[in-house]
Coordinates of C-alpha atoms and ligand atoms in Angstrom, one line a residue:
M173 CA 51.8 18.0 -85.3
N174 CA 52.1 14.4 -84.3
N175 CA 55.6 12.9 -84.6
S176 CA 54.4 9.3 -84.4
K177 CA 55.4 7.3 -87.5
V178 CA 52.7 5.2 -89.2
L179 CA 53.3 2.7 -92.0
I180 CA 50.4 1.8 -94.3
V181 CA 50.8 -1.4 -96.4
D182 CA 48.1 -2.0 -99.1
D183 CA 48.2 -3.1 -102.7
D184 CA 45.0 -1.1 -103.4
P185 CA 46.0 2.5 -104.1
M186 CA 42.6 3.9 -103.2
I187 CA 42.5 2.4 -99.7
R188 CA 46.2 3.1 -99.1
D189 CA 46.0 6.8 -100.1
A190 CA 42.7 7.4 -98.3
L191 CA 44.1 5.9 -95.1
A192 CA 47.3 7.9 -95.4
E193 CA 45.3 11.1 -96.0
I194 CA 43.1 10.5 -93.0
L195 CA 46.0 9.8 -90.6
S196 CA 48.2 12.7 -91.8
S197 CA 45.7 15.5 -92.3
V198 CA 43.1 14.6 -89.6
G199 CA 45.4 12.8 -87.1
G200 CA 48.6 14.8 -87.8
Y201 CA 50.5 11.5 -88.1
N202 CA 53.8 11.1 -90.1
T203 CA 52.7 8.5 -92.6
E204 CA 54.6 6.3 -95.1
I205 CA 53.2 3.8 -97.6
A206 CA 54.2 0.5 -99.0
I207 CA 52.5 -0.9 -102.1
N208 CA 52.9 -4.6 -101.2
G209 CA 54.0 -7.0 -98.4
D210 CA 57.6 -7.2 -99.5
E211 CA 58.1 -3.5 -99.5
G212 CA 56.3 -3.3 -96.1
I213 CA 58.7 -5.8 -94.5
E214 CA 61.8 -3.9 -95.9
K215 CA 60.5 -0.7 -94.5
I216 CA 59.9 -2.2 -91.1
K217 CA 63.5 -3.5 -91.1
D218 CA 64.8 0.0 -91.7
T219 CA 62.5 2.2 -89.6
K220 CA 60.9 1.9 -86.2
Y221 CA 57.2 2.6 -86.8
D222 CA 54.8 3.4 -84.0
I223 CA 51.9 1.7 -85.8
V224 CA 51.7 -0.5 -88.9
F225 CA 48.4 -0.7 -90.8
T226 CA 48.3 -3.6 -93.3
D227 CA 45.8 -5.1 -95.7
L228 CA 45.2 -8.8 -95.1
T229 CA 44.6 -9.8 -98.7
M230 CA 47.6 -9.0 -100.9
P231 CA 49.3 -11.1 -103.6
D232 CA 52.5 -12.9 -102.8
V233 CA 53.3 -11.7 -99.2
N234 CA 49.9 -11.2 -97.6
G235 CA 49.1 -9.3 -94.4
M236 CA 49.4 -12.4 -92.2
D237 CA 52.9 -13.0 -93.5
L238 CA 53.8 -9.3 -92.9
L239 CA 52.4 -9.5 -89.4
R240 CA 54.6 -12.5 -88.5
E241 CA 57.7 -10.9 -90.0
A242 CA 57.0 -7.6 -88.4
K243 CA 56.7 -9.3 -85.0
K244 CA 60.0 -11.1 -85.6
I245 CA 61.7 -7.8 -86.4
N246 CA 60.2 -5.8 -83.5
S247 CA 57.8 -7.7 -81.2
D248 CA 56.5 -4.4 -79.7
V249 CA 55.2 -2.9 -83.0
P250 CA 51.4 -2.6 -83.0
V251 CA 50.0 -4.0 -86.2
V252 CA 46.4 -3.1 -87.2
V253 CA 45.0 -5.3 -89.9
I254 CA 42.5 -4.0 -92.6
T255 CA 39.8 -6.3 -93.7
G256 CA 36.5 -6.6 -95.4
Y257 CA 33.4 -7.7 -93.5
S258 CA 33.3 -10.9 -95.5
T259 CA 36.8 -11.9 -94.3
I260 CA 36.4 -10.9 -90.7
E261 CA 37.4 -14.3 -89.4
N262 CA 40.8 -13.6 -91.0
A263 CA 41.1 -10.6 -88.8
V264 CA 40.3 -12.7 -85.8
A265 CA 43.0 -15.1 -86.8
A266 CA 45.4 -12.2 -87.1
M267 CA 44.5 -11.0 -83.6
K268 CA 45.5 -14.5 -82.3
E269 CA 48.8 -14.1 -84.1
G270 CA 49.5 -10.9 -82.3
A271 CA 47.7 -8.1 -84.3
Y272 CA 46.7 -5.2 -82.0
D273 CA 43.3 -4.7 -83.6
F274 CA 41.5 -4.6 -86.9
I275 CA 39.5 -2.1 -89.0
T276 CA 36.9 -3.1 -91.5
K277 CA 36.5 -1.6 -95.0
P278 CA 35.0 0.9 -95.6
F279 CA 36.5 2.5 -92.5
K280 CA 35.2 5.5 -90.6
I281 CA 37.5 8.5 -90.2
D282 CA 36.9 8.9 -86.4
K283 CA 37.3 5.1 -85.8
V284 CA 40.7 5.1 -87.5
I285 CA 41.9 8.3 -85.7
S286 CA 40.7 7.1 -82.3
L287 CA 42.3 3.7 -82.7
A288 CA 45.7 5.3 -83.7
N289 CA 45.4 7.8 -80.8
K290 CA 44.7 4.9 -78.4
I291 CA 47.7 3.0 -79.5
I292 CA 50.0 6.0 -79.2
G293 CA 48.5 6.9 -75.8
E294 CA 49.2 3.4 -74.4
K295 CA 52.7 3.4 -75.8
K296 CA 53.5 6.7 -74.1
L297 CA 52.2 5.4 -70.8
L298 CA 54.4 2.3 -71.1
D299 CA 57.4 4.5 -72.1
N300 CA 56.9 6.6 -69.0
I301 CA 56.9 3.6 -66.7
E302 CA 60.1 2.4 -68.5
I303 CA 61.8 5.7 -67.8
K304 CA 60.9 5.6 -64.1
Y305 CA 61.5 2.0 -63.1
D306 CA 62.8 -1.2 -64.5
Q307 CA 59.7 -2.3 -66.5
K308 CA 59.3 -5.7 -65.0
A309 CA 59.5 -4.5 -61.5
S310 CA 57.1 -1.7 -62.1
I311 CA 54.5 -3.9 -63.7
E312 CA 54.8 -6.3 -60.8
K313 CA 54.4 -3.4 -58.4
L314 CA 51.3 -2.2 -60.3
N315 CA 49.9 -5.7 -60.3
A316 CA 50.4 -6.0 -56.6
E317 CA 48.7 -2.7 -55.9
L318 CA 45.9 -3.6 -58.2
F319 CA 45.4 -6.9 -56.5
S320 CA 45.3 -5.4 -53.1
K321 CA 42.9 -2.7 -54.2
L322 CA 40.6 -5.4 -55.7
Q323 CA 40.8 -7.3 -52.5
E324 CA 39.9 -4.3 -50.5
I325 CA 37.0 -3.5 -52.8
S326 CA 35.7 -7.1 -52.6
V327 CA 35.9 -7.1 -48.8
F328 CA 34.2 -3.7 -48.7
Q329 CA 31.4 -5.0 -50.9
T330 CA 31.0 -8.1 -48.7
L331 CA 30.8 -5.8 -45.7
S332 CA 28.2 -3.6 -47.4
T333 CA 26.0 -6.5 -48.2
E334 CA 26.4 -7.8 -44.6
L335 CA 25.4 -4.4 -43.2
D336 CA 22.3 -4.3 -45.5
G337 CA 21.2 -7.6 -43.9
L338 CA 21.3 -6.2 -40.4
H339 CA 17.9 -4.8 -39.5
N340 CA 18.7 -4.4 -35.8
N341 CA 20.9 -1.6 -34.7
R342 CA 22.1 -3.3 -31.5
E343 CA 23.5 -6.0 -33.8
I344 CA 25.3 -3.4 -35.9
Y345 CA 26.8 -1.8 -32.8
E346 CA 28.1 -5.1 -31.6
R347 CA 29.5 -6.3 -35.0
I348 CA 30.8 -3.1 -36.5
V349 CA 34.3 -3.4 -35.0
G350 CA 34.6 -7.0 -36.1
M351 CA 33.6 -5.9 -39.6
V352 CA 36.0 -3.0 -39.9
T353 CA 38.9 -5.0 -38.7
R354 CA 38.4 -7.3 -41.7
L355 CA 39.4 -4.3 -43.8
F356 CA 42.4 -3.3 -41.7
V357 CA 44.7 -5.2 -39.5
V358 CA 44.8 -3.2 -36.3
K359 CA 45.6 -4.1 -32.7
E360 CA 43.0 -1.7 -31.2
A361 CA 39.5 -0.8 -32.4
S362 CA 36.3 0.5 -30.8
F363 CA 32.8 1.7 -31.6
G364 CA 30.9 3.7 -29.0
L365 CA 27.7 5.7 -28.7
I366 CA 27.8 9.3 -27.4
E367 CA 25.7 9.6 -24.3
N368 CA 25.9 12.3 -21.6
N369 CA 29.5 13.4 -22.4
V370 CA 30.9 9.9 -22.5
L371 CA 31.6 7.4 -25.3
K372 CA 29.8 4.2 -24.3
I373 CA 31.8 1.4 -26.0
K374 CA 29.5 -1.1 -27.7
S375 CA 32.1 -3.2 -29.3
S376 CA 35.9 -3.3 -29.2
I377 CA 39.1 -5.1 -29.8
G378 CA 42.2 -4.6 -27.6
V379 CA 40.4 -1.9 -25.6
K380 CA 39.7 -2.4 -21.8
K381 CA 37.4 0.6 -21.1
D382 CA 33.6 0.4 -21.4
I383 CA 33.1 4.1 -20.9
I384 CA 35.4 6.9 -22.1
P385 CA 34.7 10.5 -20.8
L386 CA 34.9 12.8 -23.8
K387 CA 36.4 15.8 -22.0
N388 CA 40.0 16.6 -22.9
T389 CA 40.1 13.9 -25.5
F390 CA 40.3 14.4 -29.3
F391 CA 36.9 12.9 -29.5
E392 CA 35.6 16.4 -28.6
K393 CA 37.2 17.6 -31.9
V394 CA 35.7 14.7 -33.8
I395 CA 32.2 15.6 -32.5
S396 CA 32.5 19.4 -33.0
S397 CA 34.1 19.3 -36.4
K398 CA 31.9 16.3 -37.5
N399 CA 35.1 15.1 -39.3
H400 CA 37.5 12.3 -38.9
Y401 CA 40.7 12.9 -37.0
I402 CA 44.1 11.3 -37.3
A403 CA 45.9 11.6 -34.0
K404 CA 49.6 12.6 -34.0
C405 CA 52.4 10.8 -32.2
G406 CA 52.6 12.1 -28.7
E407 CA 48.9 12.7 -28.2
I408 CA 47.0 10.7 -25.6
N409 CA 45.2 7.6 -26.7
P410 CA 41.7 7.8 -25.2
H411 CA 41.5 3.9 -25.2
S412 CA 44.3 3.5 -22.8
D413 CA 45.5 7.0 -21.7
A414 CA 48.9 6.0 -23.0
I415 CA 51.0 8.2 -25.4
I416 CA 50.3 7.4 -29.1
N417 CA 53.4 6.4 -30.9
S418 CA 51.8 4.8 -33.9
S419 CA 48.5 5.3 -35.7
F420 CA 45.0 6.4 -34.5
L421 CA 42.1 7.1 -36.7
S422 CA 38.8 8.4 -35.2
I423 CA 35.7 8.6 -37.4
P424 CA 32.4 10.2 -36.4
L425 CA 29.1 8.5 -37.4
S426 CA 26.2 10.9 -38.0
V427 CA 22.5 10.9 -38.6
N428 CA 20.8 14.1 -39.7
N429 CA 24.2 15.9 -39.4
E430 CA 24.4 15.0 -35.7
V431 CA 27.3 12.8 -34.5
F432 CA 25.9 9.9 -32.5
G433 CA 28.8 7.6 -32.4
I434 CA 32.6 7.2 -33.0
L435 CA 34.5 4.5 -34.7
N436 CA 38.2 4.2 -33.7
L437 CA 41.0 2.3 -35.4
A438 CA 44.4 2.3 -33.8
E439 CA 47.8 0.6 -33.8
K440 CA 48.1 -0.8 -37.3
S441 CA 49.9 -4.1 -37.1
D442 CA 52.4 -3.1 -39.8
G443 CA 53.4 -0.1 -37.6
L444 CA 52.6 2.3 -40.5
G445 CA 50.2 5.2 -40.5
F446 CA 46.8 5.0 -42.3
S447 CA 47.3 5.6 -46.1
E448 CA 44.9 7.9 -48.0
D449 CA 43.3 4.9 -49.6
E450 CA 42.7 3.2 -46.2
I451 CA 41.2 6.4 -44.7
Y452 CA 38.9 6.7 -47.8
L453 CA 37.8 3.1 -47.4
A454 CA 37.2 3.5 -43.6
L455 CA 35.2 6.7 -44.1
N456 CA 33.0 5.1 -46.7
F457 CA 32.4 2.1 -44.4
A458 CA 31.5 4.4 -41.5
K459 CA 29.2 6.4 -43.8
K460 CA 27.5 3.2 -45.0
A461 CA 27.1 1.9 -41.4
A462 CA 25.6 5.2 -40.3
L463 CA 23.1 5.1 -43.2
R464 CA 22.1 1.6 -42.3
I465 CA 21.6 2.7 -38.6
E466 CA 19.5 5.7 -39.8
N467 CA 17.4 3.5 -42.0
N468 CA 16.8 1.0 -39.2
A469 CA 15.8 3.8 -36.9
L470 CA 13.4 5.2 -39.4
Y471 CA 12.0 1.7 -40.0
D472 CA 11.5 1.3 -36.3
V473 CA 9.7 4.7 -36.0
L474 CA 7.5 3.8 -39.0
Y475 CA 6.8 0.3 -37.7
N476 CA 5.9 1.6 -34.2
N477 CA 3.6 4.3 -35.6
L478 CA 1.8 1.7 -37.6
V479 CA 1.5 -0.6 -34.6
S480 CA 0.0 2.3 -32.6
A481 CA -2.4 3.2 -35.3
L482 CA -3.6 -0.3 -35.7
K483 CA -3.9 -0.8 -31.9
S484 CA -6.0 2.4 -31.8
L485 CA -8.4 0.9 -34.4
V486 CA -8.9 -2.2 -32.1
I487 CA -9.6 0.1 -29.2
I488 CA -12.2 2.0 -31.2
I489 CA -13.9 -1.3 -32.2
E490 CA -13.9 -2.6 -28.7
A491 CA -15.3 0.7 -27.4
R492 CA -18.2 0.4 -29.8
D493 CA -19.0 -3.1 -28.9
P494 CA -18.8 -3.7 -25.1
Y495 CA -19.4 -7.4 -25.6
T496 CA -16.1 -7.8 -27.5
R497 CA -14.1 -5.7 -25.0
H498 CA -10.8 -7.5 -24.3
H499 CA -11.9 -10.3 -26.6
S500 CA -8.7 -9.8 -28.7
E501 CA -6.5 -9.9 -25.7
R502 CA -8.0 -13.1 -24.5
V503 CA -7.8 -14.7 -27.9
T504 CA -4.1 -13.8 -28.0
S505 CA -3.5 -15.1 -24.6
Y506 CA -5.2 -18.5 -25.3
S507 CA -3.3 -18.7 -28.6
L508 CA 0.1 -18.1 -26.9
E509 CA -0.6 -20.9 -24.4
I510 CA -1.3 -23.3 -27.3
A511 CA 1.8 -22.1 -29.0
D512 CA 3.8 -22.9 -25.9
V513 CA 2.3 -26.4 -25.7
I514 CA 3.3 -27.2 -29.3
G515 CA 6.6 -25.4 -29.1
L516 CA 6.2 -22.7 -31.7
S517 CA 9.1 -20.4 -32.5
E518 CA 9.5 -16.9 -31.0
E519 CA 8.9 -15.4 -34.4
D520 CA 5.5 -17.3 -34.7
K521 CA 4.6 -16.3 -31.2
E522 CA 5.4 -12.6 -32.1
A523 CA 3.0 -12.9 -35.1
I524 CA 0.3 -14.4 -32.8
R525 CA 0.8 -11.6 -30.3
F526 CA 0.1 -8.9 -32.8
G527 CA -2.1 -10.8 -35.2
G528 CA -4.3 -12.0 -32.4
Y529 CA -4.7 -8.5 -31.1
L530 CA -5.7 -7.3 -34.6
H531 CA -7.7 -10.2 -35.9
D532 CA -11.1 -8.5 -35.8
I533 CA -9.8 -5.2 -37.0
G534 CA -12.2 -5.4 -40.1
K535 CA -15.2 -5.0 -37.8
I536 CA -14.5 -1.2 -38.0
G537 CA -16.3 -1.5 -41.4
V538 CA -19.4 -3.3 -40.1
R539 CA -22.4 -1.1 -39.2
D540 CA -23.3 -0.7 -35.5
T541 CA -26.9 -1.8 -36.3
V542 CA -25.6 -5.1 -37.4
L543 CA -22.6 -5.5 -35.1
L544 CA -24.6 -4.7 -32.0
K545 CA -28.0 -6.1 -33.0
P546 CA -29.5 -7.9 -30.0
D547 CA -31.8 -10.1 -32.1
R548 CA -31.1 -12.9 -34.5
L549 CA -29.3 -11.8 -37.7
S550 CA -30.8 -12.1 -41.1
N551 CA -28.8 -13.8 -43.9
E552 CA -27.7 -10.5 -45.3
E553 CA -26.6 -9.3 -41.9
I554 CA -24.6 -12.5 -41.3
E555 CA -22.9 -11.9 -44.7
E556 CA -22.1 -8.3 -43.7
I557 CA -20.5 -9.5 -40.4
R558 CA -18.5 -12.1 -42.4
Q559 CA -17.1 -9.2 -44.5
H560 CA -15.0 -8.1 -41.6
T561 CA -12.3 -10.6 -42.6
V562 CA -12.0 -9.1 -46.1
I563 CA -12.3 -5.5 -44.8
G564 CA -9.5 -6.3 -42.3
D565 CA -7.4 -7.7 -45.1
N566 CA -8.0 -4.6 -47.2
I567 CA -6.8 -2.4 -44.3
M568 CA -3.6 -4.4 -44.0
K569 CA -2.9 -5.1 -47.6
P570 CA -1.2 -1.8 -48.5
L571 CA 1.2 -2.0 -45.5
K572 CA 4.6 -3.4 -46.3
F573 CA 4.9 -5.0 -42.8
F574 CA 3.0 -7.8 -41.0
E575 CA 3.3 -10.5 -43.7
K576 CA 2.7 -13.2 -41.1
E577 CA -0.1 -11.4 -39.4
K578 CA -2.1 -10.7 -42.6
P579 CA -3.5 -14.3 -43.0
I580 CA -4.6 -14.2 -39.4
I581 CA -6.8 -11.2 -40.1
R582 CA -8.2 -12.6 -43.4
N583 CA -8.5 -16.3 -42.6
H584 CA -9.3 -16.7 -38.9
H585 CA -12.9 -17.9 -39.8
E586 CA -11.7 -20.7 -42.0
R587 CA -12.6 -24.2 -40.9
F588 CA -10.4 -27.2 -40.9
D589 CA -12.8 -29.1 -43.2
G590 CA -12.8 -26.2 -45.8
T591 CA -16.3 -24.9 -45.0
G592 CA -15.3 -21.6 -43.5
Y593 CA -14.9 -18.2 -45.0
P594 CA -13.8 -16.1 -46.9
D595 CA -11.6 -18.4 -49.0
G596 CA -12.8 -21.9 -48.0
L597 CA -9.2 -23.0 -47.2
R598 CA -8.9 -26.4 -45.6
G599 CA -6.4 -28.3 -43.4
E600 CA -2.8 -27.2 -43.8
Q601 CA -3.8 -24.6 -46.4
I602 CA -4.7 -22.6 -43.4
P603 CA -1.3 -21.5 -41.8
L604 CA -0.7 -23.1 -38.4
I605 CA -0.8 -19.8 -36.5
V606 CA -4.2 -18.9 -38.2
R607 CA -5.6 -22.4 -37.1
I608 CA -4.5 -21.6 -33.6
I609 CA -6.2 -18.2 -33.6
A610 CA -9.4 -19.6 -35.1
L611 CA -9.6 -22.1 -32.3
A612 CA -8.9 -19.6 -29.5
D613 CA -11.4 -17.2 -31.2
S614 CA -14.2 -19.7 -31.2
Y615 CA -13.5 -20.7 -27.6
D616 CA -13.7 -17.1 -26.4
A617 CA -16.8 -16.3 -28.5
M618 CA -18.6 -19.2 -26.9
T619 CA -17.5 -18.3 -23.4
S620 CA -18.3 -14.5 -23.7
S621 CA -21.7 -12.9 -23.6
R622 CA -23.0 -11.8 -27.0
P623 CA -25.7 -9.2 -27.8
Y624 CA -28.1 -12.1 -28.6
R625 CA -27.1 -14.7 -26.0
K626 CA -25.4 -15.2 -22.7
A627 CA -22.0 -16.7 -22.2
R628 CA -21.8 -20.5 -22.4
S629 CA -19.9 -22.4 -19.7
H630 CA -16.3 -23.4 -20.2
E631 CA -17.4 -27.1 -20.0
F632 CA -19.9 -26.5 -22.8
A633 CA -17.3 -24.8 -25.0
L634 CA -14.7 -27.5 -24.5
E635 CA -17.3 -30.3 -25.2
E636 CA -18.1 -28.3 -28.4
M637 CA -14.5 -28.1 -29.4
V638 CA -13.9 -31.8 -29.0
R639 CA -17.1 -32.4 -31.0
C640 CA -15.9 -30.2 -33.8
S641 CA -12.4 -31.5 -33.8
N642 CA -11.5 -32.4 -37.4
T643 CA -14.5 -30.5 -38.8
Q644 CA -14.1 -27.0 -37.6
F645 CA -10.8 -27.4 -35.7
D646 CA -7.4 -28.9 -36.3
P647 CA -7.6 -32.0 -34.0
E648 CA -4.0 -31.7 -32.9
L649 CA -4.6 -28.1 -31.8
V650 CA -7.7 -29.1 -29.8
K651 CA -5.5 -31.6 -28.0
A652 CA -2.9 -29.0 -27.4
F653 CA -5.5 -26.5 -26.1
L654 CA -6.9 -29.0 -23.7
N655 CA -3.3 -29.3 -22.3
T656 CA -2.7 -25.6 -21.8
P657 CA -1.9 -24.8 -18.2
G658 CA -4.6 -22.1 -18.2
L659 CA -7.3 -24.8 -18.6
K660 CA -5.6 -27.4 -16.5
N661 CA -5.1 -25.1 -13.6
K662 CA -8.6 -23.9 -13.6
G663 CA -9.7 -27.4 -13.0
I664 CA -12.8 -26.5 -15.0
W665 CA -13.3 -29.5 -17.0
N666 CA -13.8 -33.2 -17.2
K667 CA -10.6 -35.2 -16.7
K668 CA -11.5 -37.6 -19.6
Y669 CA -10.1 -35.0 -22.1
F670 CA -6.7 -34.6 -20.5
L671 CA -3.9 -36.3 -22.5
Ligands
LIG923 FE1 -13.5 -12.5 -36.4

């Protein structure tokens, strides 16, 4: 039996009685009824109700009048207004005047009961707070706690996003302490990797040691239990070998259930120990960091495996075709010299390094009889050779890496004037690093022996490149190529081309 008192004010006996019946028999509430606004107000004056339900549309004193009077008599009384769908805007107006909620006719039994239960539940919660503390002070305290929790959560979320952006584990190791000290104000913090029975400190604040032997420290417990440890006063602080008289929290970081590092937080600035909430937050941060580190390591393994597999393909192609042996390496080396002359970024140079090596990978799909034919090629055979750009692209396409290298493989036979293949790209439609590779590739093709002709001289190749500047090649890159130290130092060519 519910002892809460509910008043129902409605001039319509059908509605009034139905609502009273629902609340008393289903909800177990102690219900009273008033047949109009006047009677309702009188009853509210006499009795302290836990909830008042009132119809909005009543003759003389309507629901809005009753709401205002009820609030004057007892500002805490929750008033729920009853309205039809057609007059829902009146309900909204009532809410603005202080109504707790509204129900629409015809009402559903479960909606009425759950609303009444919700109101009573909230009231009980507030009453409890009132019993324990002065209400205002307790609300302020709750607000302050809520605010600080929200702040912690928002810092935690910022840190999580920051961690997700770090694809390099070295960077995580170096920054992890700086990040965690944004969550907690501590005088000492460190992160180290476990190597040969020592903790090698990778980043720290207020810690002088770079290496901490694990033996006889509580780090041994952290590693064996794979669990965090809160050091007690009187234990030895491994950071300084001094006696701990404040707080020290040590958290293991694991991958595949193996502890590989330890994150330490010590000497909270407020002099207090770590609260349960703080420990929870620190553990979650460490877990998130360990996951990021694991992902990065997996990414590295996957990336390195792919790189090895692709390099093996190049080795296979070059083994089939002795004429192109080391061709890829030379193309890469010429391209890097050009990149230096024009001052390309390290990132672009990295793409040249790998893309240059792979650029003819599609030749794996060209038949030996065509690739190695010592005679002149037919038109069909030339077309088959040209397909190596598309075949190479198809090999690379499914891989989620090498976005900068992919155009090198597909487009290194494009020409500056748009007459190349496979896409007929022209000018700056061809990415800069691809234009560089195209130039280096042509130079090396001319100066290497082919199945059907002997190598041309460097002088011939350079004359040819100058001649085809603006048609086949980007003229700026031809100039840059002529100024690469490799060519200058060889003294292999006519001074008139030096800039
Ligand atoms: Fe090629």
